[in-house]
CSV table of C-alpha atoms in Angstrom, one decimal:
chain,number,residue,atom,x,y,z
M,1,MET,CA,-0.1,90.0,6.0
M,2,PRO,CA,-0.8,87.0,8.1
M,3,LYS,CA,2.2,85.0,9.3
M,4,ARG,CA,3.0,81.8,7.5
M,5,SER,CA,1.9,79.9,10.8
M,6,ASP,CA,-1.4,81.6,10.9
M,7,MET,CA,-1.7,80.6,7.2
M,8,ARG,CA,-1.0,77.0,8.1
M,9,ARG,CA,-3.6,77.0,11.0
M,10,SER,CA,-6.3,78.5,9.1
M,11,LYS,CA,-5.9,76.5,6.1
M,12,LYS,CA,-8.6,73.5,5.8
M,13,ARG,CA,-8.9,70.7,3.9
M,14,PRO,CA,-12.0,70.9,1.3
M,15,PRO,CA,-14.8,68.7,2.2
M,16,ALA,CA,-14.8,66.6,-1.1
M,17,ALA,CA,-10.9,65.7,0.0
M,18,ALA,CA,-12.0,64.6,3.5
M,19,GLU,CA,-14.7,62.7,2.0
M,20,ARG,CA,-12.3,60.9,-0.4
M,21,SER,CA,-9.8,60.0,2.4
M,22,ALA,CA,-12.6,58.7,4.6
M,23,LYS,CA,-13.7,56.0,2.1
M,24,PRO,CA,-12.9,52.6,2.9
M,25,ALA,CA,-10.2,50.9,0.6
M,26,ASP,CA,-12.4,48.6,-1.3
M,27,THR,CA,-14.2,51.6,-2.8
M,28,ALA,CA,-11.1,52.8,-4.5
M,29,LYS,CA,-11.4,53.9,-8.2
M,30,GLU,CA,-10.6,50.8,-10.6
M,31,PRO,CA,-7.1,51.0,-12.2
M,32,LEU,CA,-7.3,53.0,-15.4
M,33,TYR,CA,-5.5,49.9,-17.3
M,34,LEU,CA,-8.5,47.5,-16.3
M,35,LYS,CA,-11.2,50.2,-17.6
M,36,LEU,CA,-9.3,49.9,-20.7
M,37,VAL,CA,-9.4,46.2,-20.8
M,38,GLN,CA,-13.2,46.3,-20.3
M,39,ALA,CA,-13.4,48.9,-23.2
M,40,ILE,CA,-11.5,46.7,-25.6
M,41,LYS,CA,-13.4,43.5,-24.5
M,42,GLN,CA,-16.7,45.2,-25.0
M,43,GLU,CA,-15.5,46.0,-28.5
M,44,ILE,CA,-14.5,42.5,-29.2
M,45,LYS,CA,-17.8,41.4,-27.9
M,46,ASN,CA,-20.1,43.7,-29.9
M,47,GLY,CA,-18.2,42.7,-33.1
M,48,ARG,CA,-16.6,46.1,-33.5
M,49,ALA,CA,-13.1,44.4,-33.1
M,50,PRO,CA,-13.7,41.0,-34.7
M,51,ILE,CA,-11.3,38.1,-34.5
M,52,GLY,CA,-8.4,38.5,-37.1
M,53,SER,CA,-8.5,42.1,-36.9
M,54,LEU,CA,-5.8,44.5,-35.6
M,55,LEU,CA,-6.4,46.7,-32.4
M,56,PRO,CA,-5.3,50.5,-32.9
M,57,SER,CA,-1.7,51.1,-32.3
M,58,GLU,CA,-0.4,52.2,-28.7
M,59,VAL,CA,-0.7,55.8,-29.7
M,60,GLU,CA,-4.0,55.7,-31.0
M,61,LEU,CA,-5.2,53.9,-27.9
M,62,SER,CA,-3.6,56.4,-25.6
M,63,ARG,CA,-5.2,59.3,-27.6
M,64,HIS,CA,-8.8,57.9,-28.1
M,65,HIS,CA,-9.0,56.7,-24.3
M,66,ALA,CA,-7.0,59.8,-23.0
M,67,VAL,CA,-4.5,57.6,-21.0
M,68,SER,CA,-0.9,56.9,-20.9
M,69,ARG,CA,0.7,54.6,-23.1
M,70,HIS,CA,2.1,52.8,-20.1
M,71,THR,CA,-1.5,52.3,-19.2
M,72,VAL,CA,-2.1,50.9,-22.8
M,73,ARG,CA,0.5,48.3,-22.5
M,74,GLU,CA,-0.6,47.2,-19.3
M,75,ALA,CA,-4.1,46.5,-20.5
M,76,LEU,CA,-2.6,44.9,-23.6
M,77,ARG,CA,-0.6,42.5,-21.4
M,78,HIS,CA,-3.7,41.6,-19.3
M,79,LEU,CA,-5.6,40.8,-22.6
M,80,ARG,CA,-2.6,39.0,-23.9
M,81,ALA,CA,-2.7,37.0,-20.7
M,82,GLU,CA,-6.4,36.1,-21.1
M,83,GLY,CA,-5.7,34.9,-24.7
M,84,LEU,CA,-7.9,37.3,-26.4
M,85,VAL,CA,-5.0,39.1,-28.4
M,86,ALA,CA,-1.7,38.2,-29.8
M,87,PRO,CA,1.3,40.4,-30.9
M,88,ARG,CA,2.0,39.9,-34.7
M,89,LYS,CA,5.6,40.7,-35.9
M,90,GLY,CA,5.6,43.8,-37.8
M,91,ALA,CA,1.7,44.0,-37.7
M,92,GLY,CA,0.7,45.1,-34.2
M,93,THR,CA,-1.8,43.4,-32.0
M,94,THR,CA,-4.4,41.0,-33.3
M,95,VAL,CA,-7.5,39.9,-32.0
M,96,VAL,CA,-7.5,36.1,-31.6
M,97,ASN,CA,-10.2,35.1,-29.5
M,98,SER,CA,-13.8,36.3,-28.4
M,99,ALA,CA,-14.2,37.8,-24.8
M,100,ALA,CA,-17.8,36.4,-24.9
M,101,SER,CA,-17.3,32.9,-23.3
M,102,ASN,CA,-16.4,32.2,-19.8
M,103,PRO,CA,-13.5,29.4,-19.1
M,104,TYR,CA,-14.5,25.9,-18.7
M,105,VAL,CA,-13.0,24.6,-15.2
M,106,HIS,CA,-12.0,20.8,-15.8
M,107,GLU,CA,-11.6,19.2,-12.5
M,108,VAL,CA,-10.8,15.3,-12.6
M,109,ALA,CA,-8.7,13.7,-10.2
M,110,SER,CA,-10.2,10.4,-10.0
M,111,ILE,CA,-11.8,7.8,-12.2
M,112,GLU,CA,-15.1,8.6,-10.4
M,113,GLN,CA,-14.8,12.2,-11.3
M,114,LEU,CA,-14.4,11.1,-14.7
M,115,VAL,CA,-17.5,9.3,-14.7
M,116,GLN,CA,-19.2,12.4,-13.4
M,117,TYR,CA,-17.6,14.6,-16.2
M,118,ALA,CA,-18.7,12.2,-19.1
M,119,THR,CA,-22.2,12.1,-17.5
M,120,GLY,CA,-22.6,15.7,-16.9
M,121,THR,CA,-21.6,16.8,-20.5
M,122,GLN,CA,-23.0,16.0,-23.7
M,123,TYR,CA,-20.9,14.5,-26.6
M,124,GLU,CA,-22.3,15.1,-30.0
M,125,VAL,CA,-20.8,12.6,-32.6
M,126,GLY,CA,-19.9,14.4,-36.1
M,127,THR,CA,-18.5,11.2,-37.7
M,128,SER,CA,-17.0,7.9,-37.2
M,129,LYS,CA,-15.2,5.4,-39.3
M,130,LEU,CA,-12.7,2.3,-38.7
M,131,VAL,CA,-9.0,3.4,-39.5
M,132,ARG,CA,-5.7,1.3,-40.0
M,133,ALA,CA,-2.8,3.0,-38.1
M,134,ASP,CA,-0.2,4.0,-40.3
M,135,THR,CA,3.3,5.1,-39.2
M,136,GLU,CA,2.0,8.7,-38.2
M,137,LEU,CA,-1.2,7.3,-36.3
M,138,ALA,CA,0.9,4.7,-34.7
M,139,SER,CA,3.3,7.0,-33.4
M,140,ARG,CA,0.4,9.4,-32.0
M,141,LEU,CA,-1.5,6.5,-30.4
M,142,GLY,CA,1.4,4.4,-29.2
M,143,CYS,CA,0.3,1.3,-31.0
M,144,ALA,CA,1.5,-1.1,-33.5
M,145,GLU,CA,1.6,-0.1,-37.3
M,146,GLY,CA,-1.6,-1.9,-39.0
M,147,GLU,CA,-3.8,-2.1,-35.9
M,148,GLU,CA,-7.4,-1.2,-36.5
M,149,TRP,CA,-9.2,1.6,-34.6
M,150,MET,CA,-12.7,3.2,-34.6
M,151,ARG,CA,-12.1,6.8,-34.7
M,152,ILE,CA,-15.0,9.1,-33.5
M,153,GLU,CA,-14.8,12.7,-33.6
M,154,GLY,CA,-17.3,15.6,-32.2
M,155,LEU,CA,-17.9,18.3,-29.9
M,156,ARG,CA,-18.8,18.2,-26.2
M,157,TYR,CA,-21.1,20.5,-24.5
M,158,ALA,CA,-21.9,21.8,-20.7
M,159,PRO,CA,-25.3,21.9,-19.7
M,160,GLY,CA,-26.9,25.0,-20.6
M,161,GLN,CA,-24.1,26.1,-22.8
M,162,THR,CA,-24.3,26.8,-26.8
M,163,ALA,CA,-20.4,27.1,-27.2
M,164,PRO,CA,-18.6,23.8,-27.1
M,165,ILE,CA,-16.3,22.9,-24.4
M,166,CYS,CA,-13.8,21.1,-26.6
M,167,TRP,CA,-13.3,19.2,-29.8
M,168,THR,CA,-13.2,15.6,-28.9
M,169,GLU,CA,-11.5,12.8,-31.1
M,170,VAL,CA,-11.6,9.2,-29.6
M,171,TYR,CA,-9.9,5.9,-31.0
M,172,ILE,CA,-11.3,2.7,-29.8
M,173,HIS,CA,-9.5,-0.4,-30.3
M,174,ALA,CA,-11.3,-2.7,-33.0
M,175,ASP,CA,-11.9,-5.5,-30.4
M,176,TYR,CA,-14.8,-3.1,-28.9
M,177,THR,CA,-16.2,-1.3,-31.7
M,178,ASN,CA,-19.7,-2.6,-30.9
M,179,VAL,CA,-19.6,0.0,-28.2
M,180,LEU,CA,-20.4,2.5,-30.8
M,181,ARG,CA,-24.0,1.8,-31.0
M,182,MET,CA,-24.4,2.8,-27.3
M,183,ILE,CA,-23.7,6.6,-28.0
M,184,GLY,CA,-26.8,8.4,-27.8
M,185,ARG,CA,-28.4,5.7,-26.0
M,186,ARG,CA,-26.8,5.6,-22.7
M,187,SER,CA,-24.8,8.2,-20.7
M,188,GLY,CA,-21.5,7.7,-19.2
M,189,PRO,CA,-17.8,7.3,-20.2
M,190,ILE,CA,-17.1,4.9,-23.2
M,191,TYR,CA,-14.5,2.8,-21.4
M,192,ALA,CA,-17.2,1.7,-18.8
M,193,TRP,CA,-19.3,0.4,-21.7
M,194,ILE,CA,-16.3,-1.5,-22.7
M,195,GLU,CA,-15.9,-3.0,-19.3
M,196,ASP,CA,-19.8,-3.9,-19.3
M,197,MET,CA,-20.2,-5.3,-22.7
M,198,HIS,CA,-16.8,-7.2,-22.8
M,199,GLY,CA,-16.0,-8.1,-19.1
M,200,GLU,CA,-13.0,-6.2,-19.4
M,201,HIS,CA,-11.4,-3.9,-16.4
M,202,ILE,CA,-9.7,-0.5,-17.0
M,203,ASN,CA,-7.0,-0.4,-14.4
M,204,GLU,CA,-5.2,2.5,-15.5
M,205,ILE,CA,-6.2,6.2,-17.3
M,206,GLU,CA,-3.2,8.1,-17.9
M,207,GLN,CA,-3.9,11.9,-18.7
M,208,VAL,CA,-1.2,14.2,-20.4
M,209,LEU,CA,-1.8,18.1,-21.2
M,210,SER,CA,-0.2,19.6,-24.1
M,211,ALA,CA,-0.4,23.1,-25.8
M,212,ARG,CA,-0.9,23.1,-29.3
M,213,ASP,CA,-2.5,25.3,-32.3
M,214,VAL,CA,-6.1,25.0,-33.3
M,215,PRO,CA,-6.2,23.7,-36.9
M,216,GLY,CA,-8.5,25.5,-39.2
M,217,GLY,CA,-11.2,23.0,-39.7
M,218,ILE,CA,-11.6,22.6,-36.1
M,219,SER,CA,-11.3,26.2,-35.0
M,220,LYS,CA,-14.5,27.2,-36.9
M,221,LYS,CA,-16.4,24.4,-34.9
M,222,LEU,CA,-14.9,25.9,-31.6
M,223,GLY,CA,-15.5,29.5,-32.7
M,224,VAL,CA,-11.9,30.6,-32.5
M,225,LYS,CA,-9.2,31.7,-34.9
M,226,ALA,CA,-7.2,29.1,-36.9
M,227,GLY,CA,-3.6,28.8,-35.1
M,228,SER,CA,-4.8,30.2,-31.9
M,229,MET,CA,-3.5,28.6,-28.7
M,230,GLY,CA,-5.5,25.2,-27.6
M,231,ILE,CA,-4.9,22.7,-24.9
M,232,GLU,CA,-5.0,19.3,-25.7
M,233,LEU,CA,-6.0,16.8,-22.8
M,234,ARG,CA,-5.0,13.3,-23.8
M,235,ARG,CA,-6.4,10.1,-21.8
M,236,THR,CA,-5.1,6.6,-22.5
M,237,TYR,CA,-7.1,3.9,-21.0
M,238,ARG,CA,-5.4,0.7,-20.3
M,239,LEU,CA,-6.7,-2.9,-19.4
M,240,ASP,CA,-5.3,-5.1,-16.5
M,241,THR,CA,-2.8,-6.6,-19.1
M,242,GLY,CA,-1.3,-3.2,-20.2
M,243,LYS,CA,-3.5,-3.3,-23.7
M,244,ILE,CA,-4.8,0.1,-24.5
M,245,ALA,CA,-8.6,-0.1,-25.0
M,246,GLU,CA,-9.4,3.5,-25.8
M,247,ILE,CA,-7.5,6.8,-26.4
M,248,ALA,CA,-9.2,10.2,-26.3
M,249,PHE,CA,-7.8,13.6,-27.4
M,250,ASN,CA,-9.9,16.7,-26.3
M,251,LEU,CA,-8.7,20.1,-27.7
M,252,HIS,CA,-9.8,23.0,-25.7
M,253,PRO,CA,-9.5,26.7,-26.6
M,254,ALA,CA,-6.8,27.9,-24.1
M,255,HIS,CA,-8.8,30.9,-23.2
M,256,ARG,CA,-11.8,28.9,-22.3
M,257,PHE,CA,-10.0,26.1,-20.2
M,258,ARG,CA,-8.8,25.9,-16.8
M,259,TYR,CA,-7.4,22.5,-15.3
M,260,ALA,CA,-8.0,22.1,-11.2
M,261,MET,CA,-6.5,19.4,-9.5
M,262,THR,CA,-6.4,19.0,-5.6
M,263,LEU,CA,-3.4,17.1,-4.1
M,264,ARG,CA,-3.6,15.6,-0.6
M,265,ARG,CA,-1.2,13.7,1.4
M,266,ASN,CA,-1.6,10.0,2.3
M,267,GLN,CA,-2.4,9.3,5.8
M,268,GLY,CA,0.7,9.1,7.9
M,269,GLY,CA,2.7,10.7,5.0
């Protein structure tokens, strides 16, 4: 019988194991939970797991994909973070959005970039009408009750994309409603038309981001489930006098929106 020391010396590592250890780190296998994420995304994309449907339970996913329940939970956590699924109390995990669309990156940090955004996207108007602000609308717009505004609503699209970026609802003060005739004839932001046609000067644009549910009527137009998470970007345009000339609400599906802003120090700061 060979000695234990001889056995250790004669023991050789299998070639396959040697090859695996020689591979660089960037060729390591993809984590199992990410493979499961991609598999579920494909189910959603192909319509086998449509919006509103329930995913199989953790146990069923574990058995079907031959992975641990820990792997399943990690994959579901990843899908929730992307806004594709959401837990429903007493029901399980529900598909709330499609995995087919890529996020739209919104990067506006100056008035000049806002002009580029308006020029580089297409706003398709659905309806427009003159409205008088009641208590609820006055509170939403930050104006006095009884003020008249031109309300315009529609969808905004990025070049080459069929899915809309957002639902856009614009309120133009009644003093400037004649700019409505420029929509479809001229590119650029509406506030610039107010400046050109009325000799006004927009001195300040306030931006506020907030989370809200996507209402049923709008959700169909955006291709998401009613009540799913949305990001609303509100812009208020004020003249030198402080008067509000325009207010715009842009409602984005949360999983298709990312806001980017770069901050720089002032010289000498």
